[in-house]
XYZ file of C-alpha atoms in Angstrom:
512
model
C -182.914 73.843 -79.230
C -184.222 71.101 -81.560
C -187.613 69.658 -80.638
C -187.538 66.028 -79.506
C -189.110 63.264 -81.537
C -192.152 61.771 -79.784
C -191.746 64.412 -77.120
C -192.973 67.757 -75.858
C -191.334 71.120 -75.175
C -192.953 73.032 -72.322
C -192.052 76.685 -71.730
C -191.707 76.789 -67.936
C -191.498 79.702 -65.533
C -188.081 79.408 -63.932
C -185.014 77.516 -62.835
C -185.534 75.119 -59.917
C -183.205 75.638 -56.963
C -183.152 71.867 -56.393
C -184.407 68.646 -57.955
C -185.831 67.466 -54.634
C -189.151 69.053 -53.553
C -188.571 67.989 -49.936
C -186.160 70.897 -49.712
C -188.178 73.838 -50.994
C -191.680 75.285 -51.198
C -190.792 77.073 -54.443
C -193.273 76.551 -57.272
C -190.330 76.312 -59.677
C -189.105 73.209 -57.839
C -192.537 71.600 -57.486
C -193.538 72.165 -61.103
C -190.233 70.919 -62.494
C -189.905 67.782 -60.384
C -192.729 66.493 -58.203
C -195.030 64.823 -60.709
C -192.308 63.981 -63.223
C -189.567 62.344 -61.156
C -191.227 61.120 -57.978
C -194.149 59.377 -56.355
C -195.720 59.717 -52.922
C -197.289 57.124 -50.659
C -200.746 58.563 -51.349
C -202.468 60.755 -53.876
C -205.180 63.306 -53.212
C -208.505 62.423 -54.802
C -210.297 64.964 -56.977
C -212.670 65.786 -54.119
C -209.686 67.146 -52.189
C -210.678 65.328 -48.985
C -209.962 61.660 -49.638
C -206.924 59.706 -50.768
C -205.983 57.172 -53.397
C -203.220 54.557 -53.317
C -199.866 55.364 -54.887
C -196.698 53.747 -53.536
C -198.853 52.592 -50.620
C -201.685 50.282 -51.630
C -203.517 50.441 -48.288
C -203.159 51.940 -44.822
C -204.589 51.556 -41.339
C -204.568 53.695 -38.217
C -204.862 52.267 -34.717
C -207.490 53.274 -32.162
C -205.165 55.809 -30.528
C -204.779 57.672 -33.823
C -200.999 57.674 -33.428
C -199.856 54.599 -35.420
C -200.255 54.481 -39.182
C -199.281 51.285 -40.978
C -198.870 51.283 -44.775
C -198.719 48.285 -47.107
C -196.399 49.094 -49.999
C -196.729 48.410 -53.692
C -194.574 45.556 -54.978
C -192.167 45.500 -57.922
C -191.862 49.281 -58.241
C -188.624 50.160 -60.020
C -186.432 53.169 -59.396
C -184.969 55.046 -62.360
C -182.006 53.535 -64.125
C -179.833 56.329 -65.549
C -176.317 57.090 -66.741
C -175.308 57.748 -63.138
C -177.294 55.112 -61.193
C -178.349 51.502 -61.631
C -180.706 50.297 -58.885
C -179.832 47.046 -57.142
C -183.390 46.341 -55.968
C -187.014 47.515 -56.312
C -188.655 50.050 -54.010
C -189.307 48.830 -50.459
C -189.906 50.039 -46.894
C -186.255 51.074 -46.467
C -186.799 53.834 -49.028
C -189.751 55.262 -47.094
C -187.733 55.197 -43.875
C -184.764 56.840 -45.613
C -186.921 59.583 -47.159
C -188.698 60.665 -43.977
C -185.912 60.127 -41.484
C -183.840 62.480 -43.592
C -186.362 65.169 -42.689
C -186.966 64.449 -39.006
C -183.660 62.968 -37.797
C -180.779 65.418 -37.445
C -178.318 62.513 -37.177
C -179.392 61.105 -40.553
C -176.417 61.187 -42.966
C -178.417 63.266 -45.461
C -180.249 65.608 -43.091
C -177.889 68.525 -43.651
C -177.093 67.750 -47.290
C -178.444 70.562 -49.441
C -178.458 72.994 -46.509
C -182.230 72.848 -46.369
C -184.452 73.642 -43.422
C -187.229 71.440 -44.933
C -189.438 74.497 -44.774
C -192.763 72.871 -45.673
C -192.337 70.081 -43.127
C -191.165 72.446 -40.392
C -194.041 74.844 -41.118
C -196.614 72.060 -40.557
C -194.800 70.715 -37.495
C -193.857 67.392 -39.099
C -190.517 66.899 -37.237
C -192.306 67.368 -33.901
C -195.255 65.203 -34.891
C -193.533 62.042 -36.159
C -191.943 60.060 -33.356
C -190.579 57.262 -35.548
C -190.663 55.695 -39.017
C -189.924 51.972 -39.022
C -189.778 49.191 -41.618
C -191.879 46.322 -40.252
C -190.891 44.174 -43.228
C -189.898 45.012 -46.837
C -193.511 45.733 -47.815
C -194.756 47.375 -44.600
C -193.823 50.661 -42.953
C -195.181 52.221 -39.762
C -195.251 55.845 -38.649
C -195.717 56.526 -34.943
C -196.917 60.000 -34.002
C -196.505 61.796 -30.700
C -200.205 62.739 -30.848
C -203.183 62.224 -33.161
C -203.200 64.561 -36.152
C -206.055 64.919 -38.639
C -203.735 66.460 -41.255
C -201.127 63.685 -41.297
C -202.376 61.825 -44.383
C -202.925 65.098 -46.250
C -199.309 66.070 -45.678
C -198.091 62.666 -46.876
C -200.008 63.235 -50.111
C -198.458 66.630 -50.906
C -195.979 67.273 -53.687
C -193.242 67.672 -51.050
C -193.570 64.201 -49.496
C -191.693 62.366 -52.260
C -189.924 59.034 -51.901
C -186.176 58.864 -52.542
C -183.960 55.829 -53.097
C -182.067 54.612 -50.038
C -179.999 52.437 -52.389
C -178.887 55.541 -54.318
C -178.130 57.336 -51.059
C -175.923 54.473 -49.913
C -174.026 54.403 -53.202
C -173.419 58.159 -53.082
C -172.231 57.929 -49.474
C -169.775 55.197 -50.403
C -168.355 57.455 -53.147
C -168.275 60.556 -50.948
C -170.787 62.278 -53.252
C -173.840 62.829 -51.057
C -174.302 66.330 -52.481
C -175.458 64.807 -55.787
C -178.648 63.287 -54.372
C -180.638 66.477 -54.999
C -178.761 67.503 -58.160
C -178.832 64.217 -60.073
C -182.224 62.959 -58.883
C -183.545 59.407 -58.673
C -187.198 58.562 -58.071
C -189.905 56.149 -59.175
C -191.903 58.653 -61.250
C -192.996 58.409 -64.901
C -189.927 60.289 -66.185
C -186.241 60.239 -65.263
C -183.635 62.975 -65.294
C -181.504 63.144 -68.444
C -179.910 66.572 -69.040
C -179.905 70.016 -67.424
C -178.438 73.368 -68.446
C -178.994 75.956 -65.751
C -181.258 78.835 -66.780
C -181.857 77.137 -70.158
C -183.524 73.711 -70.130
C -184.222 70.445 -68.320
C -184.648 67.188 -70.236
C -186.491 64.157 -68.933
C -186.976 60.796 -70.606
C -189.723 58.270 -70.015
C -189.272 55.706 -67.264
C -189.822 52.522 -69.240
C -190.318 50.421 -66.101
C -192.852 52.790 -64.531
C -195.277 50.946 -62.245
C -198.322 52.934 -63.374
C -199.680 53.649 -66.838
C -196.615 54.096 -69.039
C -196.110 57.696 -70.225
C -196.911 58.292 -73.896
C -194.105 60.817 -74.392
C -190.546 59.597 -74.843
C -189.078 62.922 -73.798
C -190.164 66.093 -72.019
C -188.111 69.280 -72.285
C -188.725 72.152 -69.876
C -187.591 75.250 -71.748
C -186.874 77.697 -68.914
C -188.452 81.001 -70.004
C -189.218 83.373 -67.111
C -190.433 86.187 -69.398
C -194.133 85.806 -70.172
C -193.970 87.605 -73.524
C -191.124 85.341 -74.628
C -193.071 82.228 -73.567
C -195.978 83.365 -75.719
C -193.684 84.075 -78.679
C -192.206 80.577 -78.452
C -195.680 79.050 -78.344
C -196.851 81.074 -81.356
C -193.801 80.106 -83.423
C -194.010 76.434 -82.447
C -190.742 76.480 -80.513
C -192.744 75.296 -77.508
C -195.723 72.932 -77.640
C -197.183 74.315 -74.416
C -196.510 77.156 -72.006
C -196.981 77.874 -68.355
C -199.152 80.710 -67.250
C -200.106 82.944 -70.197
C -200.371 86.548 -69.099
C -203.946 87.510 -68.308
C -204.131 90.034 -71.158
C -202.973 87.350 -73.644
C -205.714 84.829 -72.922
C -208.359 86.398 -75.156
C -206.003 86.337 -78.149
C -205.103 82.680 -77.557
C -208.743 81.655 -77.190
C -209.528 83.230 -80.562
C -206.867 81.190 -82.379
C -208.194 77.713 -83.243
C -204.700 76.247 -83.384
C -204.268 76.828 -79.636
C -206.119 75.770 -76.515
C -206.167 77.218 -73.018
C -206.590 75.093 -69.879
C -208.058 76.585 -66.693
C -208.352 75.449 -63.105
C -209.791 77.249 -60.089
C -206.690 77.070 -57.972
C -206.457 76.441 -54.253
C -204.350 79.557 -53.844
C -204.337 83.036 -52.399
C -202.439 86.196 -53.224
C -201.973 88.446 -50.227
C -200.166 91.468 -48.817
C -198.163 90.465 -45.729
C -197.015 92.905 -43.045
C -193.813 92.344 -41.096
C -195.395 92.420 -37.652
C -191.970 92.550 -35.988
C -191.458 96.053 -37.439
C -193.096 99.234 -36.036
C -195.656 100.565 -36.785
C -196.814 97.291 -38.384
C -196.701 95.600 -34.975
C -199.936 97.499 -34.194
C -203.100 95.736 -35.390
C -204.852 99.101 -35.800
C -202.253 100.153 -38.362
C -202.578 96.870 -40.220
C -206.374 97.170 -40.320
C -206.066 100.733 -41.571
C -203.864 99.599 -44.455
C -206.350 96.847 -45.283
C -209.247 99.330 -45.313
C -207.316 101.577 -47.702
C -207.168 98.956 -50.458
C -209.728 99.007 -53.256
C -209.652 95.522 -54.760
C -212.013 96.103 -57.698
C -209.474 97.994 -59.870
C -206.892 95.311 -59.033
C -209.213 92.618 -60.367
C -209.658 94.541 -63.620
C -206.121 95.781 -64.249
C -204.086 92.834 -62.950
C -206.234 89.727 -63.414
C -208.510 90.485 -66.396
C -211.226 88.218 -65.067
C -208.954 85.327 -64.082
C -209.378 85.720 -60.316
C -211.916 86.383 -57.600
C -211.604 88.787 -54.697
C -210.278 87.049 -51.586
C -212.056 87.723 -48.322
C -210.082 85.016 -46.494
C -206.882 83.055 -46.885
C -209.152 80.117 -47.726
C -210.784 80.020 -51.157
C -214.581 79.633 -51.113
C -214.218 76.054 -52.437
C -212.528 75.006 -49.187
C -214.702 73.105 -46.715
C -213.299 75.310 -43.947
C -214.273 78.615 -45.575
C -216.461 80.949 -43.495
C -218.155 83.654 -45.561
C -218.981 85.657 -42.421
C -215.286 86.115 -41.568
C -214.377 88.732 -44.153
C -212.536 92.002 -43.710
C -214.368 95.314 -43.828
C -214.908 96.823 -47.270
C -212.830 99.626 -48.790
C -213.126 102.608 -46.436
C -210.282 105.172 -46.580
C -212.029 107.460 -44.083
C -212.118 104.726 -41.437
C -208.504 103.905 -42.341
C -207.411 107.476 -41.557
C -209.280 107.344 -38.233
C -207.504 104.125 -37.227
C -204.100 105.579 -38.126
C -204.840 108.616 -35.969
C -205.885 106.364 -33.061
C -202.597 104.497 -33.449
C -200.595 107.733 -33.286
C -199.950 108.232 -37.013
C -202.335 111.003 -38.107
C -199.884 112.096 -40.811
C -199.180 108.590 -42.033
C -195.714 107.052 -42.419
C -193.353 105.558 -44.989
C -193.606 101.894 -45.979
C -191.678 99.543 -48.260
C -193.594 97.038 -50.400
C -191.492 94.177 -51.767
C -192.631 92.939 -55.160
C -192.933 89.272 -56.076
C -190.294 88.887 -58.842
C -192.088 86.050 -60.659
C -195.537 85.577 -62.184
C -198.024 83.448 -60.315
C -201.719 82.723 -60.755
C -202.418 84.570 -57.501
C -200.371 87.586 -58.674
C -199.582 87.774 -62.387
C -198.190 91.317 -62.219
C -196.966 92.401 -58.800
C -195.646 95.742 -60.034
C -198.997 96.810 -61.451
C -200.709 95.627 -58.269
C -198.224 97.540 -56.129
C -198.743 100.740 -58.124
C -202.473 100.515 -57.456
C -201.810 99.922 -53.744
C -199.394 102.855 -53.736
C -202.092 105.137 -55.115
C -204.637 103.881 -52.529
C -202.204 104.424 -49.677
C -201.511 108.039 -50.675
C -205.128 108.795 -49.794
C -204.450 107.948 -46.136
C -201.015 109.627 -45.952
C -198.923 106.451 -46.271
C -196.011 106.729 -48.696
C -195.226 103.340 -50.218
C -191.831 102.634 -51.771
C -191.678 99.709 -54.186
C -188.726 97.357 -53.750
C -187.488 94.963 -56.448
C -185.138 92.029 -55.858
C -184.113 89.058 -57.931
C -185.598 85.725 -56.857
C -182.730 84.540 -54.626
C -182.326 87.892 -52.840
C -186.099 88.136 -52.474
C -186.445 84.750 -50.759
C -183.417 85.128 -48.499
C -184.416 88.671 -47.507
C -187.936 87.571 -46.613
C -186.609 84.719 -44.485
C -184.475 87.212 -42.543
C -187.404 89.608 -42.135
C -185.733 92.467 -44.010
C -189.027 93.632 -45.514
C -191.702 96.004 -44.226
C -194.360 94.316 -46.312
C -194.536 92.040 -49.336
C -196.932 91.066 -52.100
C -196.765 87.304 -52.244
C -199.049 84.266 -52.164
C -199.495 80.558 -51.631
C -200.690 77.588 -53.625
C -202.041 74.840 -51.394
C -200.688 71.306 -51.675
C -203.941 69.707 -50.509
C -207.474 70.818 -49.695
C -207.147 70.682 -45.909
C -207.524 74.199 -44.419
C -204.451 73.522 -42.290
C -202.397 73.740 -45.484
C -203.174 77.462 -45.608
C -203.265 78.364 -41.925
C -200.190 76.563 -40.600
C -197.534 77.151 -43.328
C -198.459 80.821 -43.703
C -199.023 82.169 -40.195
C -198.077 79.761 -37.410
C -195.152 80.258 -35.041
C -193.590 77.131 -36.553
C -193.897 78.717 -39.992
C -192.031 81.778 -38.739
C -189.233 79.442 -37.675
C -189.383 77.677 -41.057
C -189.209 80.920 -43.019
C -192.614 80.592 -44.742
C -194.457 83.053 -42.459
C -193.922 86.309 -44.359
C -195.838 88.282 -41.717
C -193.296 87.164 -39.090
C -196.400 86.749 -36.915
C -196.370 84.445 -33.904
C -199.617 84.497 -31.948
C -200.356 81.951 -29.201
C -204.126 82.201 -29.489
C -204.061 81.619 -33.247
C -201.686 78.679 -32.848
C -203.953 77.192 -30.187
C -206.940 77.344 -32.542
C -205.213 75.624 -35.454
C -203.545 73.099 -33.133
C -206.929 72.144 -31.680
C -208.327 71.843 -35.198
C -205.492 69.535 -36.197
C -206.081 67.306 -33.164
C -209.869 67.219 -33.510
C -211.365 64.077 -35.027
C -214.824 65.552 -35.614
C -215.290 67.320 -38.945
C -217.770 69.752 -37.355
C -215.316 70.597 -34.568
C -212.546 71.287 -37.044
C -214.859 73.472 -39.116
C -215.847 75.529 -36.048
C -212.229 76.051 -35.013
C -211.195 77.164 -38.491
C -214.100 79.598 -38.474
C -212.770 81.072 -35.222
C -209.299 81.311 -36.749
C -210.643 83.255 -39.729
C -212.494 85.713 -37.507
C -209.356 86.187 -35.433
C -207.309 86.927 -38.560
C -209.793 89.644 -39.529
C -209.325 91.139 -36.062
C -205.506 90.981 -36.133
C -204.893 91.409 -39.907
C -201.296 90.126 -40.215
C -201.999 89.723 -43.941
C -204.525 91.201 -46.357
C -206.013 88.556 -48.683
C -206.360 90.027 -52.173
C -207.204 87.390 -54.778
C -207.714 83.739 -55.575
C -206.323 83.265 -59.081
C -207.145 80.758 -61.784
C -204.250 78.533 -62.823
C -203.855 78.577 -66.589
C -201.649 77.112 -69.262
C -201.830 77.081 -73.060
C -200.835 74.579 -75.699
C -201.071 73.815 -79.372
C -204.118 71.877 -80.524
C -201.830 68.901 -81.240
C -201.225 68.457 -77.486
C -203.787 66.152 -75.879
C -204.316 65.234 -72.238
C -202.548 68.213 -70.649
C -204.512 69.452 -67.655
C -203.971 72.010 -64.898
C -203.304 70.465 -61.500
C -205.366 72.118 -58.720
C -202.600 71.714 -56.109
C -199.573 72.655 -58.194
C -197.124 70.736 -60.323
C -197.428 69.627 -63.943
C -198.395 66.094 -64.941
C -197.126 64.979 -68.347
C -197.729 61.269 -67.756
C -200.964 61.111 -69.808
C -200.041 63.664 -72.497
C -199.904 62.679 -76.155
C -198.858 64.517 -79.318
C -201.038 64.176 -82.427
């Protein structure tokens, strides 16, 4: 594939299942689309707790905490491509179209793409938002059923992108609604140009972009799932930058002056989830025994090579909701055997561990991690069988609950603790298919619901502390690591950074 003039080739991790991040929580979708093609109403500030204007220039909430009114940016242009010419700039109708698609089952696009809008369902968005209305072309109002302290955070995530109602209407008129997520239209700094499945995606700069115009004329995502191949393409100059160098490759790259490595302490967690619908994993004593059997120190050395920290909670220590006192007991195989005996399994049992089939910062090598777990579990009489699936079978099988347990993880979309607790372990998340523990616990849900409704920061902090202690008691998942997000590039690439909440931003990148 010839390199573009005045452009950049980025070796990416995988093929996106869609070009609309509303439809999927997959990192492949977010990284390929969110910050390239689309904008949101708000952006998350670097402090992770406040917001900056994007497509909304200002916003107000009424005294009841249930009505949010947004003033919209003027003269924002949608992409003009080979397949779509916009008839008007962005306005309130586009915001209404984008969010009603998610919450309104009678919306003409709700069932297009066969999505369950898993992120939005997992955070309760369809049951939170009562209405979305255009007050006038530059004003939109959301009415909520109840106050919610996480509402703005969820509007600022990489999933809450704004689509073109104009494009949707044109596709409907042609009987081609299915193209809305395959031939995407947004307001972002780049527009869709070409795509060859499993091979590459090409974007070109959006010349009428409302923000700072991108410096690159073209961005090519060279889809390269194999980490060794990504490195080879970087070394030979076939790619200007690469996603996620393997941990054991970082030292070599740092020693070569013609390359640079970017790091970011990610808001993520890698964890081992138990299917709590499946005996004997429906017994908290068994789950705690398995957690006590795991020695994390060798995992840090053999899997992460210094690019992660041991996780004692789903929340990383940088989170304002983190409680250092709510950590699981340390490695103790003797206590693990005692708990198994109490639970009626003195001789252990057999257990499947599903392996994450892709590399992620929170788990760069799931097979190596699983082999270490397997060895730990032998010491308490548990025989672990490692299960491999391709990506599509892996995701669909997890959603059905076919697994006993799985090594997986999560990258947060904002710094609010709710973005870990609700999508990963709530009853709504089980319905949405993002709760890999298949765990639905009324007490836990009550805690995180109260935290979401609370307006006092101190009250929210106290409730999240209680939730963390309760998770240690019930152990539906075992937190293992918080991984650094990394990427590497040639020294000629300037302005490429690692986004703390996922996605890749090429809008300020230059080539020298």
